[in-house]
Short mmCIF file of C-alpha atoms in Angstrom, two decimals:
data_model
loop_
_atom_site.label_atom_id
_atom_site.label_comp_id
_atom_site.label_asym_id
_atom_site.label_seq_id
_atom_site.Cartn_x
_atom_site.Cartn_y
_atom_site.Cartn_z
CA MET A 1 90.33 82.05 85.48
CA GLN A 2 90.33 83.80 82.12
CA VAL A 3 92.58 86.87 81.87
CA ALA A 4 93.53 89.27 79.10
CA ILE A 5 96.81 91.03 79.77
CA THR A 6 98.49 93.33 77.28
CA VAL A 7 102.23 92.66 77.33
CA ASN A 8 104.53 94.81 75.23
CA GLY A 9 101.57 95.95 73.15
CA VAL A 10 100.11 92.50 72.44
CA VAL A 11 96.97 91.21 74.17
CA HIS A 12 97.43 87.73 75.61
CA GLU A 13 94.33 85.81 76.66
CA ARG A 14 94.94 82.83 78.90
CA ASP A 15 93.11 80.62 81.37
CA VAL A 16 95.31 80.78 84.49
CA ASP A 17 95.32 79.18 87.92
CA PRO A 18 94.52 82.14 90.24
CA ARG A 19 97.71 81.52 92.22
CA THR A 20 99.88 82.23 89.17
CA LEU A 21 102.16 85.17 89.91
CA LEU A 22 102.63 87.74 87.16
CA VAL A 23 106.31 86.83 86.84
CA HIS A 24 105.34 83.18 86.22
CA PHE A 25 102.80 84.28 83.66
CA LEU A 26 105.44 86.29 81.81
CA ARG A 27 108.19 83.69 81.96
CA GLU A 28 106.28 80.43 81.66
CA GLU A 29 103.12 81.31 79.71
CA LEU A 30 104.65 83.88 77.38
CA ASP A 31 108.30 82.71 77.37
CA LEU A 32 109.41 86.25 78.20
CA THR A 33 112.38 85.15 80.31
CA GLY A 34 114.14 88.52 80.32
CA THR A 35 112.27 89.22 83.57
CA LYS A 36 114.19 87.34 86.29
CA ILE A 37 113.20 85.82 89.60
CA GLY A 38 115.74 86.67 92.27
CA CYS A 39 114.79 86.81 95.93
CA ASP A 40 111.11 86.07 95.27
CA THR A 41 110.28 88.19 98.35
CA SER A 42 109.84 91.65 96.71
CA GLN A 43 113.21 92.92 97.91
CA CYS A 44 115.75 92.44 95.11
CA GLY A 45 113.98 93.95 92.09
CA ALA A 46 115.17 91.38 89.50
CA CYS A 47 111.51 90.85 88.47
CA THR A 48 110.75 94.57 87.96
CA VAL A 49 108.34 95.38 85.12
CA HIS A 50 105.97 98.28 84.40
CA LEU A 51 102.26 97.79 85.05
CA ASP A 52 100.21 100.60 83.52
CA GLY A 53 103.45 102.61 83.53
CA LYS A 54 104.24 102.03 87.21
CA VAL A 55 107.21 100.10 88.50
CA LEU A 56 106.10 96.74 89.89
CA LYS A 57 107.87 93.74 91.39
CA SER A 58 106.12 91.07 89.36
CA CYS A 59 106.79 88.32 91.93
CA THR A 60 104.34 90.07 94.26
CA LEU A 61 101.24 90.36 92.10
CA LEU A 62 98.88 87.69 90.87
CA ALA A 63 98.33 87.49 87.14
CA VAL A 64 94.58 87.81 87.82
CA GLN A 65 95.26 91.18 89.48
CA ALA A 66 96.85 92.33 86.22
CA ASP A 67 93.81 91.31 84.16
CA GLY A 68 93.07 94.15 81.73
CA ALA A 69 96.32 95.95 82.48
CA GLU A 70 99.23 96.88 80.24
CA VAL A 71 102.58 95.36 81.13
CA THR A 72 105.95 96.35 79.71
CA THR A 73 108.92 94.03 80.17
CA ILE A 74 112.55 94.42 79.20
CA GLU A 75 111.70 92.77 75.85
CA GLY A 76 109.29 95.62 75.09
CA LEU A 77 111.43 98.57 76.05
CA ALA A 78 113.18 99.02 72.71
CA GLU A 79 111.16 100.81 70.04
CA ASN A 80 111.49 100.37 66.27
CA GLY A 81 114.61 98.28 66.70
CA GLU A 82 116.33 101.03 68.69
CA HIS A 83 117.42 100.47 72.25
CA HIS A 84 115.75 102.58 74.91
CA PRO A 85 118.23 105.27 76.07
CA MET A 86 118.57 103.46 79.40
CA GLN A 87 119.61 100.26 77.63
CA THR A 88 122.16 102.21 75.58
CA ALA A 89 123.52 103.91 78.71
CA PHE A 90 123.95 100.59 80.55
CA TRP A 91 125.84 99.33 77.48
CA GLU A 92 128.04 102.41 77.18
CA ASN A 93 128.85 102.60 80.89
CA HIS A 94 129.09 98.84 81.37
CA GLY A 95 126.45 99.04 84.09
CA LEU A 96 126.52 95.30 84.69
CA GLN A 97 128.69 92.32 85.32
CA CYS A 98 126.76 89.04 85.49
CA GLY A 99 123.65 90.71 84.10
CA TYR A 100 121.07 89.00 86.30
CA CYS A 101 119.81 92.21 87.92
CA THR A 102 120.08 94.20 84.68
CA PRO A 103 116.55 93.85 83.27
CA GLY A 104 115.05 94.92 86.60
CA MET A 105 117.61 97.70 87.00
CA ILE A 106 116.83 99.07 83.55
CA MET A 107 113.05 98.86 84.00
CA ALA A 108 113.19 100.61 87.38
CA SER A 109 115.66 103.24 86.15
CA ALA A 110 113.72 103.96 82.95
CA ALA A 111 110.56 104.73 84.94
CA PHE A 112 112.52 106.78 87.47
CA VAL A 113 114.16 109.02 84.90
CA ARG A 114 110.86 109.39 83.01
CA ASP A 115 109.35 110.79 86.23
CA ASN A 116 112.50 112.54 87.52
CA PRO A 117 114.54 114.00 84.65
CA GLY A 118 117.67 115.66 85.98
CA ALA A 119 117.79 113.48 89.09
CA SER A 120 120.95 113.81 91.17
CA GLU A 121 123.33 110.98 91.90
CA GLY A 122 122.06 110.89 95.48
CA GLU A 123 118.45 110.61 94.32
CA ILE A 124 119.38 107.83 91.91
CA ARG A 125 121.19 105.87 94.61
CA HIS A 126 118.27 106.29 97.01
CA TYR A 127 115.72 105.25 94.39
CA LEU A 128 117.64 102.13 93.44
CA GLU A 129 117.36 100.76 97.00
CA GLY A 130 114.68 98.46 95.62
CA ASN A 131 117.05 96.85 93.11
CA ILE A 132 119.95 94.82 94.38
CA CYS A 133 123.15 94.09 92.43
CA ARG A 134 125.74 91.77 93.94
CA CYS A 135 128.47 92.32 91.34
CA THR A 136 129.07 95.88 90.33
CA GLY A 137 129.08 97.88 93.53
CA TYR A 138 126.52 100.03 91.68
CA HIS A 139 129.10 102.53 90.43
CA ASN A 140 128.58 102.02 86.70
CA ILE A 141 124.85 101.48 87.13
CA VAL A 142 124.54 104.90 88.73
CA LYS A 143 126.75 106.40 86.03
CA ALA A 144 124.45 104.97 83.37
CA VAL A 145 121.27 106.26 85.01
CA LYS A 146 122.86 109.66 85.59
CA GLN A 147 123.79 109.90 81.91
CA VAL A 148 120.16 109.41 80.89
CA ALA A 149 118.86 111.69 83.65
CA ASP A 150 121.20 114.48 82.53
CA ALA A 151 120.22 114.02 78.89
CA ALA A 152 116.51 114.05 79.81
CA ALA A 153 116.93 117.30 81.73
CA GLY A 154 118.78 118.92 78.83
CA ALA A 155 116.14 117.97 76.27
CA MET B 1 107.53 80.33 95.15
CA TRP B 2 103.91 79.68 94.38
CA PRO B 3 101.23 80.51 96.93
CA ASN B 4 98.86 77.76 98.05
CA LYS B 5 95.83 77.00 95.92
CA PHE B 6 92.79 79.15 96.61
CA ASP B 7 89.46 80.15 95.15
CA TYR B 8 89.53 83.64 93.65
CA VAL B 9 86.62 86.07 93.71
CA ARG B 10 86.81 89.58 92.30
CA ALA B 11 84.45 91.91 94.17
CA GLY B 12 83.00 95.02 92.54
CA SER B 13 81.70 96.63 95.72
CA VAL B 14 82.14 96.48 99.49
CA ASP B 15 78.77 94.74 99.83
CA GLU B 16 79.79 92.13 97.30
CA ALA B 17 83.12 91.61 99.08
CA LEU B 18 81.41 91.16 102.46
CA SER B 19 78.87 88.70 101.08
CA SER B 20 81.56 86.72 99.21
CA ILE B 21 84.09 86.18 101.99
CA THR B 22 84.11 82.72 103.58
CA ASP B 23 85.40 81.56 106.97
CA ASP B 24 88.77 80.59 105.50
CA GLY B 25 88.97 83.54 103.13
CA LYS B 26 91.04 86.71 103.11
CA PHE B 27 90.64 90.02 101.37
CA LEU B 28 93.30 90.81 98.76
CA ALA B 29 94.07 94.48 98.06
CA GLY B 30 97.53 95.27 96.66
CA GLY B 31 98.80 91.91 97.87
CA HIS B 32 102.14 93.32 98.97
CA SER B 33 101.76 92.03 102.53
CA LEU B 34 99.48 89.04 101.97
CA LEU B 35 101.16 87.40 98.97
CA PRO B 36 104.65 87.27 100.55
CA VAL B 37 103.08 85.69 103.63
CA MET B 38 101.32 83.11 101.46
CA LYS B 39 104.45 82.37 99.43
CA LEU B 40 106.34 81.68 102.66
CA ARG B 41 103.46 79.39 103.77
CA LEU B 42 102.91 81.48 106.88
CA ASP B 43 99.27 81.60 105.84
CA ALA B 44 97.21 79.58 103.40
CA PRO B 45 93.75 81.06 102.94
CA GLU B 46 91.37 78.88 100.93
CA GLN B 47 89.76 81.87 99.28
CA LEU B 48 90.90 85.35 98.22
CA VAL B 49 88.35 88.08 97.65
CA ASP B 50 90.03 90.69 95.46
CA ILE B 51 89.00 94.16 96.66
CA GLY B 52 91.62 95.95 94.54
CA ARG B 53 89.10 97.27 92.01
CA ILE B 54 86.40 98.56 94.37
CA PRO B 55 85.91 102.28 93.68
CA GLU B 56 84.55 103.05 97.20
CA LEU B 57 87.87 102.04 98.75
CA GLN B 58 89.98 104.40 96.65
CA GLY B 59 90.89 108.01 97.10
CA ILE B 60 91.98 110.50 99.73
CA SER B 61 89.65 113.31 100.79
CA ALA B 62 90.31 116.29 103.04
CA ASN B 63 87.43 117.90 104.91
CA GLY B 64 88.45 119.11 108.35
CA GLY B 65 90.57 115.97 108.54
CA LEU B 66 91.71 113.26 106.19
CA THR B 67 89.69 110.28 105.06
CA ILE B 68 92.05 107.87 103.38
CA GLY B 69 90.48 105.00 101.45
CA ALA B 70 91.76 101.62 102.53
CA GLY B 71 92.83 101.00 98.94
CA ALA B 72 95.00 104.13 98.75
CA THR B 73 98.57 103.11 97.96
CA HIS B 74 101.55 104.18 100.04
CA ASP B 75 102.76 106.21 97.06
CA ALA B 76 99.40 107.99 96.71
CA ILE B 77 99.49 108.92 100.40
CA ALA B 78 103.16 109.95 100.40
CA THR B 79 102.65 112.26 97.41
CA SER B 80 99.23 113.67 98.39
CA ALA B 81 99.38 117.44 98.98
CA ASP B 82 96.49 117.11 101.46
CA VAL B 83 98.29 114.48 103.52
CA GLN B 84 101.53 116.44 103.41
CA ALA B 85 99.68 119.52 104.68
CA MET B 86 97.54 117.87 107.37
CA CYS B 87 99.80 115.09 108.60
CA GLY B 88 103.34 115.41 107.29
CA ALA B 89 104.55 112.49 109.40
CA LEU B 90 102.11 110.13 107.69
CA ALA B 91 103.22 111.22 104.22
CA SER B 92 106.82 110.73 105.34
CA ALA B 93 106.14 107.28 106.84
CA CYS B 94 104.30 106.05 103.75
CA GLY B 95 107.20 107.35 101.64
CA GLN B 96 109.58 105.17 103.67
CA VAL B 97 107.68 101.90 103.20
CA GLY B 98 109.67 99.35 101.18
CA ASP B 99 110.74 100.85 97.88
CA GLN B 100 108.97 102.54 94.95
CA GLY B 101 107.70 99.27 93.48
CA VAL B 102 106.16 98.27 96.80
CA ARG B 103 104.70 101.73 97.43
CA ASN B 104 103.06 101.75 93.99
CA PHE B 105 100.84 98.78 94.84
CA GLY B 106 100.85 98.23 98.62
CA THR B 107 97.81 99.80 100.31
CA LEU B 108 97.25 101.42 103.70
CA GLY B 109 94.33 99.09 104.49
CA GLY B 110 96.35 96.00 103.66
CA ASN B 111 99.29 97.30 105.62
CA ILE B 112 97.38 97.84 108.85
CA ALA B 113 95.34 94.63 108.50
CA HIS B 114 98.66 92.78 108.27
CA ALA B 115 99.89 94.65 111.39
CA ASP B 116 103.58 94.03 110.93
CA PRO B 117 105.19 95.59 114.00
CA ALA B 118 108.14 96.86 111.96
CA SER B 119 106.01 98.67 109.39
CA ASP B 120 105.98 102.46 109.30
CA PRO B 121 102.41 103.82 108.90
CA PRO B 122 100.93 102.19 112.05
CA THR B 123 103.31 104.15 114.28
CA VAL B 124 102.03 107.46 112.88
CA LEU B 125 98.37 106.40 113.00
CA VAL B 126 98.72 105.46 116.69
CA ALA B 127 100.61 108.66 117.52
CA VAL B 128 98.11 111.04 115.97
CA GLY B 129 95.00 109.23 117.17
CA ALA B 130 93.70 108.12 113.79
CA SER B 131 90.68 105.84 113.61
CA VAL B 132 90.11 102.79 111.47
CA ASN B 133 86.72 102.51 109.80
CA ILE B 134 85.52 98.94 109.48
CA GLN B 135 82.56 97.33 107.79
CA GLY B 136 81.20 93.86 108.40
CA ALA B 137 78.08 91.89 107.66
CA GLY B 138 76.54 93.31 110.85
CA GLY B 139 77.24 96.96 110.07
CA SER B 140 80.09 99.43 110.40
CA ARG B 141 82.20 100.59 113.31
CA SER B 142 85.19 102.78 113.99
CA VAL B 143 88.15 101.77 116.16
CA GLY B 144 90.92 104.07 117.42
CA ALA B 145 94.31 103.09 116.01
CA GLY B 146 95.61 102.56 119.55
CA ASP B 147 92.98 99.87 120.10
CA PHE B 148 93.10 98.51 116.55
CA PHE B 149 96.64 97.13 116.94
CA VAL B 150 96.31 94.42 119.58
CA ASP B 151 99.57 92.46 119.44
CA LEU B 152 102.12 90.98 117.03
CA PHE B 153 100.31 90.66 113.65
CA GLU B 154 97.03 90.87 115.57
CA THR B 155 94.33 93.49 115.15
CA ALA B 156 90.82 94.21 116.40
CA LEU B 157 89.37 93.03 113.06
CA ASP B 158 86.85 90.21 113.39
CA ASP B 159 86.53 87.47 110.79
CA GLY B 160 84.82 88.73 107.67
CA GLU B 161 85.31 92.40 108.52
CA LEU B 162 86.83 94.81 106.01
CA ILE B 163 88.72 98.05 106.58
CA THR B 164 87.06 100.68 104.39
CA SER B 165 89.03 103.81 105.31
CA VAL B 166 91.22 105.49 107.89
CA SER B 167 90.34 108.87 109.42
CA VAL B 168 93.28 111.09 110.35
CA PRO B 169 92.85 114.36 112.28
CA ASP B 170 94.00 117.64 110.77
CA LEU B 171 97.37 118.33 112.39
CA SER B 172 98.37 121.14 110.05
CA ASP B 173 99.05 123.31 113.14
CA HIS B 174 101.43 120.68 114.53
CA GLN B 175 105.06 120.04 113.69
CA SER B 176 105.32 116.34 112.97
CA ALA B 177 107.90 113.81 111.85
CA TYR B 178 108.41 110.09 111.50
CA VAL B 179 112.02 108.92 111.71
CA LYS B 180 113.19 105.35 111.57
CA PHE B 181 116.29 103.26 112.00
CA PRO B 182 115.94 101.00 108.95
CA HIS B 183 117.21 97.45 109.06
CA PRO B 184 120.27 97.47 106.75
CA ALA B 185 118.95 94.61 104.63
CA SER B 186 115.14 94.67 104.77
CA ARG B 187 114.65 98.42 105.42
CA TYR B 188 111.95 97.54 107.94
CA ALA B 189 112.07 99.68 111.07
CA ILE B 190 114.34 98.40 113.84
CA VAL B 191 112.90 101.42 115.61
CA GLY B 192 110.45 103.97 114.22
CA VAL B 193 109.36 107.06 116.15
CA CYS B 194 106.58 109.52 115.34
CA VAL B 195 106.44 112.88 117.07
CA ALA B 196 103.86 115.63 116.56
CA LEU B 197 104.22 118.85 118.55
CA LYS B 198 101.61 121.58 119.00
CA MET B 199 103.55 124.71 119.89
CA ASN B 200 102.03 127.83 121.46
CA ASP B 201 102.84 131.34 120.31
CA ASP B 202 104.99 131.87 123.43
CA GLY B 203 107.29 129.01 122.38
CA SER B 204 105.95 126.47 124.84
CA CYS B 205 104.61 123.08 123.81
CA ASP B 206 100.84 122.84 124.24
CA HIS B 207 100.86 119.08 123.83
CA ALA B 208 102.81 116.33 122.09
CA HIS B 209 101.97 113.07 120.33
CA VAL B 210 104.57 110.32 120.53
CA ALA B 211 104.47 106.69 119.39
CA VAL B 212 107.09 104.01 118.81
CA GLY B 213 107.06 101.02 116.47
CA GLY B 214 109.62 98.52 115.27
CA ALA B 215 111.09 98.08 118.73
CA THR B 216 107.77 96.73 119.94
CA VAL B 217 105.29 93.99 119.05
CA LYS B 218 102.89 96.71 117.93
CA ALA B 219 102.91 100.49 117.59
CA VAL B 220 102.70 101.96 121.12
CA ARG B 221 101.51 105.41 122.19
CA CYS B 222 103.98 106.88 124.69
CA SER B 223 102.09 108.99 127.21
CA SER B 224 104.92 109.68 129.64
CA ALA B 225 107.17 110.89 126.82
CA GLU B 226 104.30 113.13 125.70
CA ALA B 227 103.97 114.48 129.27
CA ALA B 228 107.71 115.16 129.42
CA LEU B 229 107.42 117.46 126.38
CA ALA B 230 104.12 119.21 127.15
CA GLY B 231 104.46 122.60 128.82
CA THR B 232 108.18 122.86 128.08
CA THR B 233 109.96 124.83 125.39
CA VAL B 234 111.17 121.49 124.01
CA ASP B 235 114.68 122.36 125.08
CA ASP B 236 117.47 119.82 125.52
CA ALA B 237 116.45 119.00 129.08
CA ALA B 238 112.85 118.26 128.03
CA VAL B 239 113.90 116.18 125.04
CA ASN B 240 116.35 114.19 127.16
CA ALA B 241 113.60 113.59 129.72
CA ALA B 242 111.25 112.42 126.96
CA ALA B 243 113.95 110.12 125.57
CA GLU B 244 114.23 108.50 129.01
CA ALA B 245 110.46 108.36 129.50
CA VAL B 246 109.87 106.67 126.16
CA LYS B 247 111.92 103.68 127.31
CA SER B 248 109.50 102.98 130.14
CA ASP B 249 106.49 103.65 127.89
CA ILE B 250 107.50 100.76 125.63
CA SER B 251 109.04 98.42 128.21
CA GLU B 252 106.14 95.95 128.38
CA TRP B 253 105.84 95.69 124.57
CA LEU B 254 109.49 95.27 123.55
CA ALA B 255 110.46 92.92 120.74
CA GLY B 256 113.93 91.90 119.59
CA ASP B 257 116.01 89.40 117.71
CA ILE B 258 119.55 88.09 117.86
CA ALA B 259 120.99 91.02 115.90
CA TYR B 260 118.96 93.78 117.56
CA PRO B 261 117.91 92.64 121.05
CA GLU B 262 115.19 94.27 123.12
CA SER B 263 117.60 96.27 125.28
CA TYR B 264 119.27 97.77 122.20
CA ARG B 265 115.99 98.71 120.54
CA GLN B 266 114.77 100.25 123.80
CA GLN B 267 117.90 102.40 123.92
CA MET B 268 117.53 103.35 120.25
CA ALA B 269 113.92 104.42 120.83
CA GLY B 270 115.26 107.23 122.98
CA VAL B 271 117.87 108.17 120.39
CA PHE B 272 115.34 108.21 117.57
CA LEU B 273 112.81 110.17 119.62
CA LYS B 274 115.43 112.95 119.84
CA ARG B 275 115.98 112.76 116.08
CA ALA B 276 112.25 112.85 115.41
CA VAL B 277 111.84 115.94 117.57
CA ALA B 278 114.71 117.62 115.71
CA VAL B 279 113.19 116.78 112.31
CA ALA B 280 109.71 117.90 113.42
CA GLN B 281 111.11 121.25 114.52
CA GLY B 282 112.85 121.53 111.15
#
């Protein structure tokens, strides 16, 4: 089936098998391998992207369902060569160890802070229940998100 | 994991969806119940009819009660001011489904068609006496939520029938809550309890709605727990009596696993009924 999906501002037209999941489309058709496959059961959040601005676990949507939509992946988050503030905060606070969950963490957190500037630590921890990290214990991840949330509230 | 191969049809209207579906086909809405099932090879439909873009299935309207389009997402329901006002427990339950990514795309219609016993919204729909509006090739019908959920992953839907909307009564004069004991890994309900209380001006309870899910193979309305609360001031004695009664209400429907056996979930149903009453009373 023919689809046209805008990914990071560029329209990609492809003929896909209908059973192609969006995450496969991104990784295997477009070589955008920043988006990871973790649990593959919509629990861990490693495959998190934005679809029309909303957080989505891209292992749980068919590419044909995203036909006509706008997708943003970790590769598209930076603008004009500048890291997104969430990427900078993860860097500054060392909000990662192995890095596998990081793209999903950053995509989920960026959307969360966009919608909830000034979020509390408790709200951040609750929100991130959909993104699992097995290394950090979450401490520095939460610190990073809180830094951006505080800055967004002060702006 | 890739799902099985299937033919894909995108329907633009309910009529088109109903005329497109084949004997081995399934309707695809948000896909957040169906696609995981297909990826795990628990189901392998030969055709998917995508109903995710049908305008008639979208939206939430309030007119003496709620009409929630089958395609309304959990997030849309959880954040709807109308739902919060008319059925707070339903907004709360939808806000506890999965996580934000799941709630953004998972739909109420898909959720109840899937009929996972550990899911949250069915328990509220059964408690408050919602009805499920269904359309098929032969016409439309409406089924009470208590009759819609038949057994484990089994509903009253016939082959080729489509859920178009769910009607929820206006319970803005009730105090309602949905409280669950989430599984520590999956966040599915080990036990979920919905309580809605209609209180009289004199402080007595006119009537109560109670249902339990998670602990059972389907969401179960709990009439003896409701009777234990009605006519009381919902004091400790009444709530304790309801917590005992709820265990017998669910006894024939209990479900369990090696970590959380039936006897434990039955006990927890009583505990979480008390918590739900406390949350409902704010």
